[in-house]
Short mmCIF file of C-alpha atoms in Angstrom, two decimals:
data_model
loop_
_atom_site.label_atom_id
_atom_site.label_comp_id
_atom_site.label_asym_id
_atom_site.label_seq_id
_atom_site.Cartn_x
_atom_site.Cartn_y
_atom_site.Cartn_z
CA MET A 111 30.38 23.86 20.18
CA ALA A 112 28.13 26.70 21.35
CA SER A 113 30.41 27.56 24.28
CA TYR A 114 33.24 28.39 21.86
CA MET A 115 31.07 30.51 19.55
CA SER A 116 30.93 34.29 19.92
CA MET A 117 27.70 36.24 19.54
CA GLY A 118 29.16 37.80 16.41
CA GLU A 119 29.78 34.36 14.87
CA ALA A 120 26.29 33.24 15.87
CA HIS A 121 24.83 36.37 14.26
CA ARG A 122 26.80 35.70 11.07
CA ARG A 123 25.65 32.06 10.81
CA ILE A 124 21.97 32.90 11.33
CA THR A 125 22.10 35.79 8.84
CA GLU A 126 23.90 33.61 6.32
CA TYR A 127 21.15 30.99 6.54
CA LEU A 128 18.42 33.61 6.16
CA ASN A 129 20.14 35.05 3.09
CA ARG A 130 20.47 31.63 1.50
CA PHE A 131 16.84 30.77 2.21
CA SER A 132 15.64 34.04 0.70
CA ASP A 133 17.86 33.67 -2.36
CA VAL A 134 16.93 30.06 -3.20
CA VAL A 135 13.24 30.93 -3.04
CA ALA A 136 13.73 34.05 -5.16
CA TYR A 137 15.66 32.07 -7.80
CA GLN A 138 13.39 29.00 -7.44
CA ASP A 139 16.36 26.76 -6.69
CA GLY A 140 14.60 23.63 -5.47
CA THR A 141 17.78 21.57 -5.07
CA SER A 142 19.37 24.10 -2.72
CA LEU A 143 16.13 24.59 -0.80
CA LYS A 144 15.88 20.90 0.04
CA HIS A 145 19.30 21.05 1.71
CA LEU A 146 18.14 23.97 3.86
CA LEU A 147 15.27 21.82 5.18
CA SER A 148 17.20 18.59 5.81
CA LEU A 149 17.14 18.84 9.58
CA SER A 150 18.00 15.22 10.37
CA SER A 151 21.06 15.26 8.10
CA GLU A 152 23.05 16.56 11.07
CA SER A 153 25.50 18.24 8.72
CA PRO A 154 28.21 20.39 10.32
CA SER A 155 26.55 23.56 9.00
CA PHE A 156 23.21 22.58 10.55
CA LEU A 157 24.78 21.73 13.88
CA ALA A 158 26.65 25.03 13.93
CA LEU A 159 23.45 26.92 13.10
CA ALA A 160 21.60 25.10 15.90
CA ASP A 161 24.39 26.06 18.31
CA ALA A 162 24.10 29.66 17.18
CA LEU A 163 20.35 29.59 17.80
CA ASN A 164 20.85 28.10 21.24
CA LEU A 165 23.33 30.81 22.01
CA PHE A 166 20.68 33.40 21.16
CA ARG A 167 18.30 31.70 23.63
CA TYR A 168 15.60 31.34 21.00
CA HIS A 169 12.06 30.60 22.25
CA LEU A 170 8.87 30.07 20.23
CA ILE A 171 5.26 30.10 21.40
CA ASP A 172 2.49 29.71 18.80
CA TYR A 173 4.42 31.41 16.00
CA LYS A 174 5.20 34.44 18.21
CA CYS A 175 8.73 34.75 19.52
CA ILE A 176 9.98 36.32 22.72
CA TYR A 177 13.51 37.61 22.33
CA GLY A 178 15.97 40.20 23.54
CA ASP A 179 17.25 43.02 21.33
CA SER A 180 19.90 40.85 19.74
CA ASP A 181 17.94 37.62 19.19
CA ALA A 182 17.20 35.64 16.02
CA ASN A 183 13.69 36.99 15.68
CA ARG A 184 15.01 40.50 15.12
CA LEU A 185 17.20 39.14 12.34
CA ILE A 186 14.17 37.56 10.67
CA ARG A 187 12.08 40.71 10.97
CA GLN A 188 14.70 43.24 9.99
CA ALA A 189 14.15 42.88 6.23
CA ASP A 190 11.13 42.13 4.09
CA LYS A 191 12.94 39.37 2.27
CA TYR A 192 13.28 37.50 5.58
CA SER A 193 10.02 38.42 7.28
CA GLN A 194 7.81 37.15 4.45
CA TYR A 195 9.04 33.62 5.25
CA ALA A 196 8.94 34.05 9.04
CA GLU A 197 6.21 31.44 9.53
CA ILE A 198 8.42 28.87 7.83
CA VAL A 199 11.80 29.86 9.23
CA ALA A 200 10.89 30.77 12.83
CA PRO A 201 9.47 27.34 13.77
CA LEU A 202 12.19 25.70 11.68
CA PHE A 203 14.78 27.43 13.85
CA ARG A 204 12.96 26.20 16.93
CA ALA A 205 12.99 22.66 15.52
CA MET A 206 16.75 22.90 14.92
CA GLN A 207 17.37 24.15 18.43
CA SER A 208 15.27 21.41 20.06
CA TYR A 209 16.78 18.74 17.85
CA ARG A 210 20.30 19.83 18.81
CA ILE A 211 19.65 19.46 22.54
CA GLY A 212 17.83 16.15 22.08
CA HIS A 213 14.25 17.30 22.68
CA LEU A 214 12.82 15.34 19.77
CA ALA A 215 9.10 15.63 20.51
CA GLU A 216 9.45 19.41 20.70
CA SER A 217 11.53 19.37 17.53
CA TYR A 218 8.81 17.44 15.68
CA GLN A 219 6.10 19.79 16.87
CA ALA A 220 8.03 22.85 15.71
CA PHE A 221 9.00 21.27 12.39
CA GLU A 222 5.38 20.36 11.68
CA LYS A 223 4.42 24.03 12.12
CA SER A 224 7.18 25.02 9.72
CA ALA A 225 6.10 22.32 7.28
CA ASN A 226 2.48 23.47 7.35
CA ALA A 227 3.58 26.98 6.49
CA PHE A 228 5.76 25.61 3.70
CA ILE A 229 2.79 23.71 2.24
CA GLN A 230 0.77 26.92 2.13
CA GLU A 231 3.58 28.61 0.20
CA PHE A 232 3.90 25.61 -2.12
CA ARG A 233 0.25 25.94 -3.06
CA ASN A 234 0.75 29.60 -3.89
CA TRP A 235 3.76 29.10 -6.17
CA GLU A 236 2.80 28.92 -9.84
CA SER A 237 5.03 25.96 -10.69
CA ALA A 238 6.21 22.87 -8.83
CA TRP A 239 9.84 24.02 -8.67
CA ALA A 240 10.01 23.12 -4.95
CA LEU A 241 9.04 19.49 -5.50
CA GLU A 242 12.38 18.15 -4.22
CA ALA A 243 12.06 20.30 -1.12
CA LEU A 244 8.55 18.93 -0.58
CA TYR A 245 9.94 15.40 -0.68
CA VAL A 246 12.47 16.37 1.98
CA VAL A 247 9.80 17.91 4.19
CA VAL A 248 7.78 14.68 4.03
CA TYR A 249 10.87 12.60 4.79
CA GLU A 250 11.82 14.81 7.74
CA ILE A 251 8.30 14.64 9.14
CA ARG A 252 8.47 10.85 9.14
CA VAL A 253 11.97 10.61 10.59
CA LEU A 254 11.30 13.15 13.32
CA ALA A 255 7.97 11.51 14.16
CA GLU A 256 9.59 8.09 14.56
CA ARG A 257 12.35 9.48 16.78
CA ALA A 258 9.92 11.58 18.79
CA ASP A 259 7.72 8.54 19.43
CA ARG A 260 10.70 6.58 20.68
CA GLU A 261 11.51 9.45 23.04
CA LEU A 262 7.91 9.64 24.27
CA ALA A 263 7.75 5.88 24.82
CA SER A 264 11.02 5.88 26.78
CA ASN A 265 9.58 8.60 29.02
CA GLY A 266 6.42 6.62 29.67
CA LYS A 267 4.26 8.81 27.44
CA THR A 268 1.96 7.80 24.59
CA PRO A 269 3.71 7.73 21.19
CA GLU A 270 1.48 9.85 18.97
CA LYS A 271 3.66 11.74 16.52
CA LEU A 272 3.57 9.16 13.71
CA LYS A 273 -0.22 9.33 13.64
CA ALA A 274 0.02 13.10 13.48
CA ALA A 275 2.52 12.69 10.65
CA GLY A 276 -0.01 10.55 8.78
CA SER A 277 -2.60 13.31 9.01
CA PHE A 278 -0.03 15.85 7.87
CA LEU A 279 0.83 13.69 4.90
CA MET A 280 -2.78 13.67 3.75
CA LYS A 281 -2.72 17.45 3.88
CA VAL A 282 0.35 17.41 1.65
CA VAL A 283 -1.37 15.06 -0.79
CA TRP A 284 -4.43 17.23 -1.16
CA SER A 285 -2.29 20.35 -1.39
CA SER A 286 -0.59 18.68 -4.33
CA CYS A 287 -3.99 17.87 -5.82
CA TRP A 288 -4.72 21.57 -5.70
CA LYS A 289 -2.29 22.20 -8.53
CA ARG A 290 -3.73 19.41 -10.71
CA THR A 291 -0.54 19.09 -12.72
CA LYS A 292 1.13 15.93 -13.94
CA THR A 293 4.22 16.77 -11.92
CA CYS A 294 2.19 17.10 -8.76
CA TRP A 295 0.41 13.85 -9.41
CA GLY A 296 3.92 12.44 -9.38
CA THR A 297 4.24 13.96 -5.91
CA ILE A 298 1.07 12.25 -4.80
CA ARG A 299 2.40 8.95 -6.11
CA HIS A 300 5.60 9.46 -4.18
CA LEU A 301 3.79 10.49 -1.01
CA SER A 302 1.52 7.48 -1.11
CA VAL A 303 4.67 5.43 -0.80
CA VAL A 304 5.51 7.21 2.43
CA GLN A 305 1.96 6.69 3.65
CA SER A 306 2.35 2.99 2.99
CA LEU A 307 5.61 3.10 4.88
CA PHE A 308 3.64 4.32 7.88
CA GLN A 309 1.53 1.21 7.53
CA GLY A 310 4.72 -0.81 7.65
CA LYS A 311 5.36 0.78 11.04
CA ARG A 312 2.07 -0.76 12.29
CA LEU A 313 0.20 2.53 12.19
CA LEU A 314 -3.08 0.70 11.89
CA GLY A 315 -4.98 3.93 12.33
CA THR A 316 -3.76 5.18 8.95
CA VAL A 317 -4.81 2.20 6.83
CA HIS A 318 -7.88 4.06 5.58
CA LEU A 319 -5.66 6.99 4.66
CA CYS A 320 -3.42 4.68 2.64
CA ARG A 321 -6.41 3.32 0.76
CA SER A 322 -7.79 6.79 0.16
CA VAL A 323 -4.54 8.00 -1.40
CA ILE A 324 -4.11 4.87 -3.49
CA ARG A 325 -7.68 5.07 -4.80
CA SER A 326 -7.04 8.66 -5.85
CA ILE A 327 -3.98 7.56 -7.77
CA GLU A 328 -5.35 4.37 -9.30
CA THR A 329 -8.52 6.06 -10.58
CA ALA A 330 -6.83 9.22 -11.88
CA ARG A 331 -6.67 9.63 -15.66
CA ILE A 332 -4.41 12.68 -15.95
CA PHE A 333 -1.11 10.83 -16.00
CA ASP A 334 0.50 7.76 -17.52
CA PHE A 335 2.13 5.50 -14.93
CA GLU A 336 4.83 4.44 -17.38
CA GLU A 337 5.98 8.05 -17.75
CA PHE A 338 7.36 8.12 -14.23
CA PRO A 339 10.97 7.18 -13.42
CA VAL A 340 11.58 3.46 -12.93
CA ARG A 341 12.80 4.05 -9.38
CA ASP A 342 9.52 5.73 -8.39
CA LYS A 343 7.43 3.03 -10.07
CA VAL A 344 9.31 0.25 -8.28
CA THR A 345 9.00 2.01 -4.93
CA TYR A 346 5.31 2.65 -5.42
CA MET A 347 4.59 -0.93 -6.44
CA TYR A 348 6.62 -2.26 -3.50
CA TYR A 349 4.77 -0.31 -0.83
CA THR A 350 1.30 -0.67 -2.31
CA GLY A 351 2.06 -4.37 -2.77
CA ARG A 352 2.83 -4.58 0.93
CA LEU A 353 -0.50 -2.97 1.69
CA GLU A 354 -2.25 -5.55 -0.50
CA VAL A 355 -0.51 -8.28 1.51
CA LEU A 356 -1.95 -6.76 4.68
CA ASN A 357 -5.39 -6.71 3.06
CA GLU A 358 -4.90 -10.37 1.97
CA ASN A 359 -5.52 -9.35 -1.63
CA PHE A 360 -2.92 -11.78 -2.92
CA SER A 361 -3.64 -11.44 -6.63
CA ALA A 362 -3.00 -7.68 -6.50
CA ALA A 363 -0.04 -8.17 -4.15
CA ASP A 364 1.49 -10.70 -6.55
CA HIS A 365 1.08 -8.32 -9.49
CA LYS A 366 2.55 -5.30 -7.73
CA LEU A 367 5.43 -7.03 -5.96
CA SER A 368 6.33 -9.00 -9.08
CA TYR A 369 6.41 -5.74 -11.03
CA ALA A 370 8.72 -4.24 -8.41
CA LEU A 371 11.01 -7.27 -8.55
CA THR A 372 11.13 -7.38 -12.36
CA HIS A 373 11.99 -3.69 -12.67
CA CYS A 374 14.28 -3.40 -9.66
CA ASP A 375 17.95 -2.73 -10.33
CA PRO A 376 19.55 -6.21 -10.35
CA GLN A 377 22.59 -4.77 -8.59
CA SER A 378 20.47 -3.60 -5.63
CA GLU A 379 20.47 -6.86 -3.70
CA ALA A 380 19.19 -5.19 -0.53
CA ASN A 381 16.14 -3.86 -2.38
CA ILE A 382 15.53 -7.21 -4.06
CA ARG A 383 15.62 -8.87 -0.64
CA MET A 384 13.07 -6.36 0.69
CA ILE A 385 10.72 -7.17 -2.17
CA LEU A 386 11.18 -10.93 -1.85
CA LYS A 387 10.51 -10.78 1.88
CA TYR A 388 6.88 -10.07 0.97
CA LEU A 389 6.67 -11.66 -2.45
CA VAL A 390 7.75 -15.11 -1.20
CA PRO A 391 4.80 -15.44 1.24
CA VAL A 392 2.45 -14.21 -1.48
CA LYS A 393 3.78 -16.79 -3.95
CA LEU A 394 3.47 -19.51 -1.31
CA SER A 395 -0.14 -18.53 -0.67
CA ILE A 396 -0.97 -19.08 -4.34
CA GLY A 397 0.90 -22.38 -4.54
CA ILE A 398 4.21 -21.29 -6.08
CA LEU A 399 7.30 -22.48 -4.21
CA PRO A 400 10.62 -20.62 -4.52
CA LYS A 401 13.88 -22.42 -5.11
CA ARG A 402 16.18 -22.91 -2.16
CA SER A 403 19.03 -21.25 -4.08
CA LEU A 404 16.98 -18.05 -4.36
CA LEU A 405 16.27 -17.97 -0.64
CA GLU A 406 19.91 -18.54 0.21
CA LYS A 407 21.17 -15.95 -2.29
CA TYR A 408 19.09 -13.20 -0.68
CA ASN A 409 19.44 -14.43 2.90
CA LEU A 410 15.82 -15.44 3.33
CA ILE A 411 16.59 -18.75 4.96
CA GLU A 412 13.72 -18.31 7.44
CA TYR A 413 11.49 -19.54 4.60
CA ASN A 414 13.47 -22.74 3.94
CA ASP A 415 11.61 -24.94 6.42
CA ILE A 416 8.26 -23.47 5.44
CA VAL A 417 8.85 -24.43 1.80
CA LEU A 418 10.09 -27.86 2.87
CA ALA A 419 7.00 -28.36 5.05
CA MET A 420 4.76 -27.58 2.09
CA LYS A 421 6.61 -30.06 -0.11
CA ARG A 422 6.44 -32.83 2.48
CA GLY A 423 3.00 -32.12 3.92
CA ASP A 424 4.71 -31.81 7.30
CA LEU A 425 2.49 -29.74 9.60
CA ARG A 426 4.88 -30.15 12.51
CA LEU A 427 7.75 -28.60 10.53
CA LEU A 428 5.57 -25.68 9.42
CA ARG A 429 4.50 -24.85 12.96
CA ARG A 430 8.05 -25.21 14.24
CA ALA A 431 9.32 -22.80 11.56
CA LEU A 432 6.59 -20.27 12.39
CA GLU A 433 7.43 -20.48 16.07
CA GLU A 434 11.18 -20.16 15.50
CA HIS A 435 10.88 -17.05 13.33
CA GLU A 436 7.72 -15.66 14.88
CA ASP A 437 9.19 -12.27 15.83
CA ARG A 438 10.63 -11.70 12.37
CA PHE A 439 7.40 -12.66 10.60
CA LEU A 440 5.30 -10.52 12.94
CA ARG A 441 7.53 -7.48 12.40
CA SER A 442 7.21 -7.76 8.63
CA GLY A 443 3.46 -8.40 8.84
CA VAL A 444 3.46 -11.77 7.02
CA TYR A 445 2.87 -14.11 9.97
CA LEU A 446 -0.87 -14.51 9.34
CA VAL A 447 -0.23 -15.12 5.65
CA LEU A 448 2.20 -17.92 6.45
CA GLU A 449 -0.03 -19.38 9.15
CA LYS A 450 -2.78 -19.88 6.57
CA LEU A 451 -0.46 -22.15 4.58
CA GLU A 452 -1.59 -24.97 6.87
CA LEU A 453 -4.39 -25.83 4.45
CA GLN A 454 -1.91 -26.42 1.64
CA VAL A 455 0.21 -28.55 3.97
CA TYR A 456 -2.83 -30.65 4.86
CA GLN A 457 -3.59 -31.02 1.15
CA ARG A 458 -0.07 -32.24 0.49
CA LEU A 459 -0.30 -34.74 3.36
CA VAL A 460 -3.57 -36.16 2.02
CA LYS A 461 -2.03 -36.33 -1.45
CA LYS A 462 0.93 -38.33 -0.14
CA ILE A 463 -1.47 -40.77 1.53
CA TYR A 464 -3.39 -41.04 -1.75
CA ILE A 465 -0.17 -41.78 -3.68
CA ILE A 466 0.86 -44.50 -1.21
CA GLN A 467 -2.59 -46.12 -1.36
CA LYS A 468 -2.58 -45.98 -5.15
CA GLN A 469 0.69 -47.90 -5.21
CA LYS A 470 -0.69 -50.57 -2.89
CA ASP A 471 -4.26 -50.88 -4.20
CA PRO A 472 -5.19 -48.63 -7.18
CA SER A 473 -8.86 -49.64 -6.97
CA LYS A 474 -9.24 -48.12 -3.49
CA ALA A 475 -6.86 -45.20 -3.86
CA HIS A 476 -9.71 -42.67 -3.95
CA GLN A 477 -11.19 -43.82 -0.65
CA ILE A 478 -9.18 -42.33 2.20
CA LYS A 479 -10.21 -43.32 5.71
CA LEU A 480 -9.98 -40.55 8.28
CA GLU A 481 -8.25 -42.88 10.71
CA VAL A 482 -5.36 -43.16 8.23
CA ILE A 483 -4.95 -39.38 8.27
CA VAL A 484 -5.12 -39.42 12.08
CA LYS A 485 -2.30 -41.99 12.16
CA ALA A 486 -0.20 -39.91 9.74
CA LEU A 487 -0.63 -36.84 11.94
CA LYS A 488 0.21 -38.86 15.02
CA TRP A 489 3.43 -39.98 13.32
CA LEU A 490 4.18 -36.26 12.91
CA GLU A 491 3.49 -35.84 16.63
CA MET A 492 0.26 -33.95 15.91
CA GLU A 493 -2.52 -35.32 18.10
CA MET A 494 -5.96 -34.96 16.43
CA ASP A 495 -9.16 -36.95 16.74
CA LEU A 496 -11.52 -38.06 13.96
CA ASP A 497 -13.84 -35.08 14.38
CA GLU A 498 -10.98 -32.60 13.93
CA VAL A 499 -9.72 -34.40 10.84
CA GLU A 500 -13.26 -34.54 9.43
CA CYS A 501 -13.50 -30.77 9.87
CA ILE A 502 -10.18 -30.25 8.10
CA MET A 503 -11.19 -32.47 5.17
CA SER A 504 -14.46 -30.59 4.85
CA ILE A 505 -12.59 -27.30 4.63
CA LEU A 506 -10.17 -28.71 2.02
CA ILE A 507 -13.12 -29.81 -0.12
CA TYR A 508 -14.93 -26.48 0.37
CA LYS A 509 -11.79 -24.53 -0.57
CA ASN A 510 -11.37 -26.69 -3.69
CA LEU A 511 -7.99 -27.96 -2.53
CA VAL A 512 -9.44 -31.46 -2.70
CA LYS A 513 -12.11 -32.64 -5.16
CA GLY A 514 -14.55 -35.17 -3.79
CA TYR A 515 -17.12 -35.62 -1.06
CA PHE A 516 -17.22 -36.78 2.49
CA ALA A 517 -19.02 -39.95 3.66
CA HIS A 518 -19.81 -38.98 7.22
CA LYS A 519 -21.24 -42.32 8.30
CA SER A 520 -18.25 -44.39 7.21
CA LYS A 521 -15.70 -41.65 8.01
CA VAL A 522 -14.23 -41.84 4.52
CA ALA A 523 -13.21 -39.08 2.12
CA VAL A 524 -14.10 -40.15 -1.43
CA LEU A 525 -11.86 -38.35 -3.90
CA SER A 526 -12.64 -37.51 -7.50
CA LYS A 527 -11.02 -39.79 -10.07
CA GLN A 528 -10.31 -36.73 -12.22
CA ASP A 529 -7.71 -34.36 -10.77
CA PRO A 530 -8.47 -34.93 -7.05
CA PHE A 531 -5.87 -32.34 -5.99
CA PRO A 532 -6.35 -29.20 -8.12
CA LYS A 533 -3.38 -26.88 -8.40
CA LEU A 534 -3.78 -23.24 -7.46
CA ASN A 535 -1.96 -22.15 -10.63
CA GLY A 536 -1.16 -18.77 -9.20
CA LYS A 537 -4.66 -18.09 -7.87
CA PRO A 538 -5.58 -17.55 -4.22
CA ILE A 539 -7.40 -20.36 -2.43
CA ASN A 540 -11.12 -20.42 -3.21
CA SER A 541 -10.78 -17.50 -5.64
#
């Protein structure tokens, strides 16, 4: 497009953008400002502006620009209403130019400079009129960082922009704290969602940042959670619930993800599926099995065999299901949660043996020989010796999945006559 654009047209497009930017700030038009910062939208107007900037051969080095007499920097400096926002607009122009020619790491670096300058201005404004624009800045930082990291990785370089984005996000959070208004606490709540999203991208280095933000929100007393829009509450509960899954805090994860599911728009099947993808493993970990119809309705069939394995006490089926869907479970971060379901599967297997023995000889139903369990596992093609089974039974008793004691000398598990297989009843194992 740039080859067909005259210098006059390029001048007009750049000046038009500068005028719009100056006007929306002067009139505190947050909705319009967010559109002026939506770099990754790739709208025709943005692409044309980037072409105009490339035509001007725009270069930026540490906030100081080197231009000819007719370059974009002169346009920014020629009037006070432009120059006062130079530290925001100049690197933003550089980000547009780099983005247009596919230099994504450079685009991220320039946009981060622009965003930092924007945050400083945001802190100086008396009201939070630019809140929507702040949301866009945070979104653009994340999107550009992800794309920049893919570019760096493809070029054999270390992906590092997402970690930088996490640090930037914390700066945004504390800048919002500076205002100490209810509206800005809403910003913090929203931004913590994005921080949790970074965690979803396996940014393990930012886990402590996630926790820090969430602690600030959970302990704050200057806002009422129920006053926020339902959409924001659902999003917040979803992402913080995911973080609780990672921390293996299943009670909190169950509460938060269940809240998100209950309040999610029933027409948003894609969002419901996203919530269930994490809520199902949490429910399984506390002994609650979903119906097959639910899994099929939301295309979560990868959990079908896992649920079936828990019902049957079939360790072989559980391990086969984990192996078959390993990549999917690892990507979503629930593999370790599902792997720990083995204890419940063992409990179910022992319970089935107990039921069979009770039907044959009720008087000896509570005495289960380890060799019987070994034979059952062998039938499932799981080779284990007596010592391994003894260890497993000891763990089941310790975790209160089985009530009773172990007679080491006779290699017999003696079960309690009162409720030998306690139900979890929605509580984590050994809670």
